[in-house]
CSV table of C-alpha atoms and ligand atoms in Angstrom, one decimal:
chain,number,residue,atom,x,y,z
G,1,THR,CA,16.8,-7.9,1.1
G,2,ARG,CA,19.5,-6.6,2.1
G,3,SER,CA,21.4,-4.9,-0.6
G,4,THR,CA,25.2,-5.6,-0.8
G,5,ARG,CA,28.5,-4.0,-0.6
G,6,PRO,CA,29.3,-3.4,-4.1
G,7,GLN,CA,25.6,-2.0,-4.2
G,8,ARG,CA,26.2,-0.1,-1.5
G,9,MET,CA,28.9,0.9,-3.8
G,10,LEU,CA,28.2,1.8,-7.1
G,11,LYS,CA,25.2,4.1,-5.5
G,12,ALA,CA,27.4,5.8,-3.7
G,13,VAL,CA,29.0,6.4,-7.1
G,14,GLN,CA,25.7,7.5,-8.6
G,15,LYS,CA,25.8,9.7,-6.1
G,16,ASN,CA,28.6,11.2,-5.4
G,17,ALA,CA,30.4,10.3,-9.3
G,18,THR,CA,29.7,12.6,-12.6
G,19,LYS,CA,29.1,10.5,-15.3
G,20,GLY,CA,31.8,10.7,-18.4
G,21,ASN,CA,34.3,11.3,-15.6
G,22,PRO,CA,37.1,9.0,-13.9
G,23,GLU,CA,38.1,10.4,-10.9
G,24,SER,CA,35.3,10.8,-9.8
G,25,VAL,CA,34.4,7.2,-9.9
G,26,ILE,CA,38.2,7.1,-8.4
G,27,SER,CA,38.0,9.5,-6.3
G,28,ALA,CA,33.3,8.1,-5.3
G,29,ILE,CA,34.8,4.6,-4.2
G,30,ASP,CA,37.3,6.0,-2.2
G,31,TYR,CA,35.1,7.6,-0.1
G,32,PHE,CA,33.0,4.7,0.6
G,33,CYS,CA,35.3,2.7,1.7
G,34,LYS,CA,37.4,5.9,3.6
G,35,ASN,CA,34.3,6.4,6.0
G,36,SER,CA,31.4,4.5,5.4
G,37,GLU,CA,32.8,0.4,4.3
G,38,TRP,CA,35.5,-0.9,3.7
G,39,ALA,CA,35.9,-3.0,0.3
G,40,MET,CA,39.1,-4.7,-1.3
G,41,ASN,CA,39.2,-1.9,-3.6
G,42,VAL,CA,43.6,-1.8,-4.5
G,43,GLY,CA,42.8,1.4,-3.3
G,44,ASP,CA,44.6,5.4,-3.4
G,45,GLU,CA,47.9,4.4,-2.3
G,46,LYS,CA,48.5,1.2,-4.6
G,47,GLY,CA,46.4,2.8,-7.1
G,48,SER,CA,48.7,5.5,-7.2
G,49,ILE,CA,51.6,3.0,-7.7
G,50,LEU,CA,50.0,0.8,-10.3
G,51,ASP,CA,49.8,4.4,-13.0
G,52,SER,CA,53.0,5.3,-12.8
G,53,VAL,CA,54.0,2.1,-13.7
G,54,VAL,CA,50.9,1.7,-16.6
G,55,THR,CA,52.3,5.3,-17.3
G,56,GLU,CA,55.7,3.5,-18.2
G,57,VAL,CA,54.9,0.3,-20.1
G,58,ASN,CA,51.9,2.7,-21.8
G,59,PRO,CA,51.0,-0.4,-23.3
G,60,SER,CA,48.3,-1.7,-25.6
G,61,THR,CA,47.3,-5.3,-24.7
G,62,VAL,CA,46.6,-5.2,-20.6
G,63,LEU,CA,45.3,-8.3,-19.0
G,64,GLU,CA,43.5,-8.1,-15.4
G,65,LEU,CA,43.0,-10.6,-13.1
G,66,GLY,CA,40.3,-9.5,-10.3
G,67,THR,CA,37.4,-6.8,-11.5
G,68,TYR,CA,35.6,-6.8,-8.6
G,69,CYS,CA,33.7,-3.1,-8.8
G,70,GLY,CA,35.3,-2.1,-11.4
G,71,TYR,CA,38.1,0.3,-9.2
G,72,SER,CA,41.3,-0.9,-10.5
G,73,THR,CA,39.5,-1.2,-14.3
G,74,VAL,CA,38.5,2.5,-14.0
G,75,ARG,CA,42.3,3.2,-12.9
G,76,ILE,CA,44.2,1.3,-16.3
G,77,ALA,CA,40.8,2.0,-18.8
G,78,ARG,CA,41.9,6.0,-18.1
G,79,LEU,CA,45.3,5.8,-18.4
G,80,LEU,CA,45.1,4.1,-22.3
G,81,SER,CA,45.8,5.2,-25.8
G,82,PRO,CA,43.3,5.9,-27.7
G,83,GLY,CA,41.3,2.7,-29.7
G,84,THR,CA,43.8,0.7,-27.1
G,85,LYS,CA,41.8,-1.8,-25.2
G,86,LEU,CA,41.3,-4.6,-21.6
G,87,ILE,CA,41.0,-7.4,-20.8
G,88,THR,CA,39.4,-7.9,-17.8
G,89,LEU,CA,38.4,-11.6,-16.3
G,90,GLU,CA,36.0,-11.0,-13.1
G,91,PHE,CA,35.1,-14.7,-11.3
G,92,ASN,CA,32.3,-13.7,-9.3
G,93,PRO,CA,28.8,-12.7,-11.5
G,94,ALA,CA,27.0,-10.9,-8.0
G,95,TYR,CA,30.6,-8.2,-8.9
G,96,ALA,CA,31.2,-8.7,-12.7
G,97,ALA,CA,27.2,-6.8,-12.5
G,98,VAL,CA,28.1,-3.9,-10.3
G,99,ALA,CA,31.8,-2.9,-11.9
G,100,ARG,CA,30.3,-3.3,-15.3
G,101,GLN,CA,27.8,-0.6,-14.5
G,102,ILE,CA,30.7,1.1,-12.3
G,103,ILE,CA,32.6,1.0,-16.1
G,104,ALA,CA,29.9,1.9,-17.3
G,105,TYR,CA,29.1,5.4,-15.9
G,106,ALA,CA,33.1,6.3,-15.7
G,107,GLY,CA,32.5,6.8,-19.4
G,108,LEU,CA,35.5,3.6,-20.6
G,109,GLN,CA,33.1,0.5,-21.9
G,110,ASP,CA,34.2,1.3,-24.8
G,111,LYS,CA,37.5,0.3,-23.4
G,112,VAL,CA,37.1,-2.7,-21.7
G,113,THR,CA,35.7,-6.5,-22.3
G,114,LEU,CA,34.5,-8.1,-19.3
G,115,VAL,CA,34.5,-11.3,-18.9
G,116,GLU,CA,33.2,-13.8,-16.4
G,117,GLY,CA,34.5,-17.3,-15.4
G,118,PRO,CA,37.5,-18.6,-13.7
G,119,SER,CA,41.6,-17.9,-15.4
G,120,SER,CA,42.6,-21.3,-15.4
G,121,GLU,CA,40.1,-21.7,-18.4
G,122,LEU,CA,40.3,-18.2,-19.7
G,123,ILE,CA,43.8,-17.2,-19.7
G,124,PRO,CA,44.2,-20.9,-22.5
G,125,GLN,CA,41.6,-18.8,-24.6
G,126,ILE,CA,42.6,-16.1,-24.8
G,127,LYS,CA,44.5,-15.7,-28.2
G,128,GLU,CA,41.6,-18.0,-30.2
G,129,ARG,CA,39.1,-16.4,-28.3
G,130,PHE,CA,40.4,-12.1,-28.3
G,131,GLY,CA,42.9,-12.3,-31.4
G,132,ILE,CA,45.8,-11.1,-29.1
G,133,THR,CA,49.7,-12.7,-28.9
G,134,THR,CA,51.3,-11.4,-25.9
G,135,PHE,CA,50.9,-8.4,-23.0
G,136,ASP,CA,52.5,-6.0,-22.6
G,137,PHE,CA,51.2,-5.3,-19.0
G,138,ILE,CA,49.2,-7.8,-16.5
G,139,PHE,CA,47.1,-6.4,-13.3
G,140,LEU,CA,46.8,-9.8,-10.6
G,141,ASP,CA,44.6,-8.8,-8.2
G,142,HIS,CA,42.3,-12.3,-7.9
G,143,TRP,CA,42.4,-15.8,-6.5
G,144,LYS,CA,46.1,-15.4,-4.6
G,145,ASP,CA,46.6,-18.2,-4.5
G,146,ARG,CA,45.7,-18.3,-7.9
G,147,TYR,CA,49.5,-16.0,-8.5
G,148,LEU,CA,51.6,-19.1,-9.1
G,149,PRO,CA,49.8,-21.5,-11.1
G,150,ASP,CA,48.3,-18.5,-13.5
G,151,ILE,CA,52.2,-16.9,-14.1
G,152,LYS,CA,53.4,-20.6,-15.1
G,153,LEU,CA,49.6,-20.3,-17.7
G,154,PHE,CA,50.5,-16.9,-18.7
G,155,GLU,CA,54.7,-18.9,-20.1
G,156,GLU,CA,52.8,-22.3,-21.3
G,157,CYS,CA,50.5,-20.4,-23.4
G,158,GLY,CA,53.4,-18.2,-25.0
G,159,LEU,CA,51.4,-15.2,-23.3
G,160,LEU,CA,54.4,-12.9,-22.2
G,161,ARG,CA,57.3,-11.8,-24.1
G,162,LYS,CA,60.6,-9.8,-23.1
G,163,GLY,CA,59.9,-7.9,-21.0
G,164,SER,CA,55.5,-8.1,-20.3
G,165,VAL,CA,55.1,-7.3,-17.1
G,166,LEU,CA,53.4,-7.9,-14.0
G,167,LEU,CA,52.3,-6.5,-11.6
G,168,ALA,CA,50.2,-8.5,-8.9
G,169,ASP,CA,48.3,-6.6,-5.0
G,170,ASN,CA,48.0,-8.2,-2.3
G,171,VAL,CA,52.1,-10.2,-2.1
G,172,ILE,CA,51.9,-9.0,1.8
G,173,CYS,CA,48.1,-9.1,2.4
G,174,PRO,CA,47.1,-11.8,2.2
G,175,GLY,CA,50.5,-12.9,0.6
G,176,THR,CA,51.7,-15.1,-2.1
G,177,PRO,CA,54.0,-16.6,-1.0
G,178,GLU,CA,54.3,-19.1,-3.0
G,179,TYR,CA,54.5,-16.3,-6.4
G,180,LEU,CA,56.9,-13.7,-4.7
G,181,GLU,CA,59.7,-17.1,-4.4
G,182,TYR,CA,59.0,-17.5,-7.6
G,183,VAL,CA,59.0,-14.7,-9.2
G,184,ARG,CA,61.8,-13.1,-7.3
G,185,ASN,CA,64.3,-16.7,-8.1
G,186,SER,CA,63.7,-17.1,-11.0
G,187,PRO,CA,65.8,-16.3,-14.3
G,188,HIS,CA,63.5,-15.6,-15.7
G,189,TYR,CA,62.0,-12.4,-14.3
G,190,GLU,CA,63.6,-9.0,-12.7
G,191,SER,CA,60.6,-8.2,-10.1
G,192,ARG,CA,60.3,-5.3,-7.5
G,193,TYR,CA,59.6,-4.7,-4.1
G,194,TYR,CA,56.8,-1.3,-3.5
G,195,PRO,CA,55.9,-0.9,-0.6
G,196,ALA,CA,53.3,0.4,0.8
G,197,HIS,CA,49.5,-0.5,3.0
G,198,LEU,CA,46.8,-2.2,2.5
G,199,GLU,CA,44.0,-0.1,0.9
G,200,TYR,CA,42.4,2.3,3.1
G,201,THR,CA,44.5,0.9,6.4
G,202,LYS,CA,48.3,1.2,7.9
G,203,VAL,CA,48.3,-2.8,6.9
G,204,GLU,CA,51.3,-3.5,5.2
G,205,ASP,CA,50.7,-4.5,2.1
G,206,GLY,CA,52.4,-3.7,-1.5
G,207,LEU,CA,52.5,-4.3,-5.1
G,208,GLU,CA,55.3,-6.6,-7.2
G,209,LYS,CA,56.1,-5.3,-10.4
G,210,SER,CA,57.6,-8.2,-12.5
G,211,VAL,CA,58.8,-8.4,-15.8
G,212,PHE,CA,60.1,-11.5,-17.7
G,213,LEU,CA,62.6,-12.0,-19.2
G,214,GLY,CA,62.0,-14.5,-22.2
O,301,LIG,O1,41.0,-11.6,-2.6
O,301,LIG,C1,40.8,-11.3,-2.4
O,301,LIG,N1,41.0,-10.7,-3.9
O,301,LIG,C2,40.9,-11.6,-4.5
O,301,LIG,C3,38.8,-11.8,-4.8
O,301,LIG,C4,37.8,-12.8,-5.3
O,301,LIG,O2,38.6,-12.7,-6.5
O,301,LIG,C5,38.6,-14.2,-7.7
O,301,LIG,N2,38.5,-13.6,-8.9
O,301,LIG,C6,38.2,-12.8,-9.6
O,301,LIG,C7,38.8,-13.3,-10.5
O,301,LIG,C8,38.8,-14.3,-10.8
O,301,LIG,C9,39.6,-15.2,-12.0
O,301,LIG,N3,39.8,-16.4,-12.1
O,301,LIG,C10,39.9,-16.8,-10.5
O,301,LIG,C11,39.1,-16.2,-9.5
O,301,LIG,C12,39.2,-15.4,-9.5
O,301,LIG,C13,42.0,-9.7,-1.7
O,301,LIG,C14,41.6,-9.6,-0.5
O,301,LIG,C15,41.6,-8.7,0.2
O,301,LIG,C16,41.8,-8.2,1.6
O,301,LIG,C17,43.1,-8.3,3.1
O,301,LIG,C18,42.7,-8.0,4.5
O,301,LIG,C19,41.4,-8.4,5.0
O,301,LIG,F1,41.9,-8.4,6.3
O,301,LIG,C20,40.2,-8.9,3.8
O,301,LIG,C21,40.7,-9.4,2.2
O,301,LIG,C22,42.8,-7.5,-0.1
O,301,LIG,C23,42.0,-7.3,-1.6
O,301,LIG,O3,43.8,-6.5,-1.9
O,301,LIG,C24,42.6,-8.0,-2.4
O,301,LIG,O4,42.6,-8.5,-3.9
O,302,LIG,MG1,43.6,-6.6,-4.2
């Protein structure tokens, strides 16, 4: 049967990147998406903004919602301090299977815990399953209609502390209007929009960074 796009992306990484070199994995995926097939990775333009926020926060505890093929997982994990791990959540087992291989190819498997399942189930389990009290940094890149219910779930589960940083992808395209309205109008968040473009296109998109104020 015909291969899937994530499988073709993995082949491109294995062909064009250097094992254990995260930068080459990132470049190989971007090259594949620009020259062969578009895919919903955060991409190089928004990825650079992601890099700068992660570097600024220098988090000890990290959660990513929406692994897909592991592109942003690799971008984040390569910047973490030694001994710091990130938890990434993927709903689609086929995506997760490819992501595990791409993360391993980059040599970052020891910094990543990939969990399969829906955020609505995982978020309430995080404290007991992973011994985490609060997150320093959360990257939202999953179902766009789950951003708002999940940020409320983070609050209810006590997973945010003064200064926790949430960075949300796709707030313009496909768009997360209810989430934007909430974080921009809530007295509990300080929000800032980083304009960019939908990955590998000229379509407007951007990232919203929201700091929890307690
Ligand atoms: O849909 C997108 N991402 C989400 C994937 C499923 O995520 C499911 N998923 C992953 C963990 C997880 C945990 N709980 C529930 C669902 C959970 C997504 C879509 C586009 C896009 C933009 C324009 C188009 F014409 C077509 C697509 C771009 C992006 O950058 C995206 O991120
Ligand atoms: Mg996205």
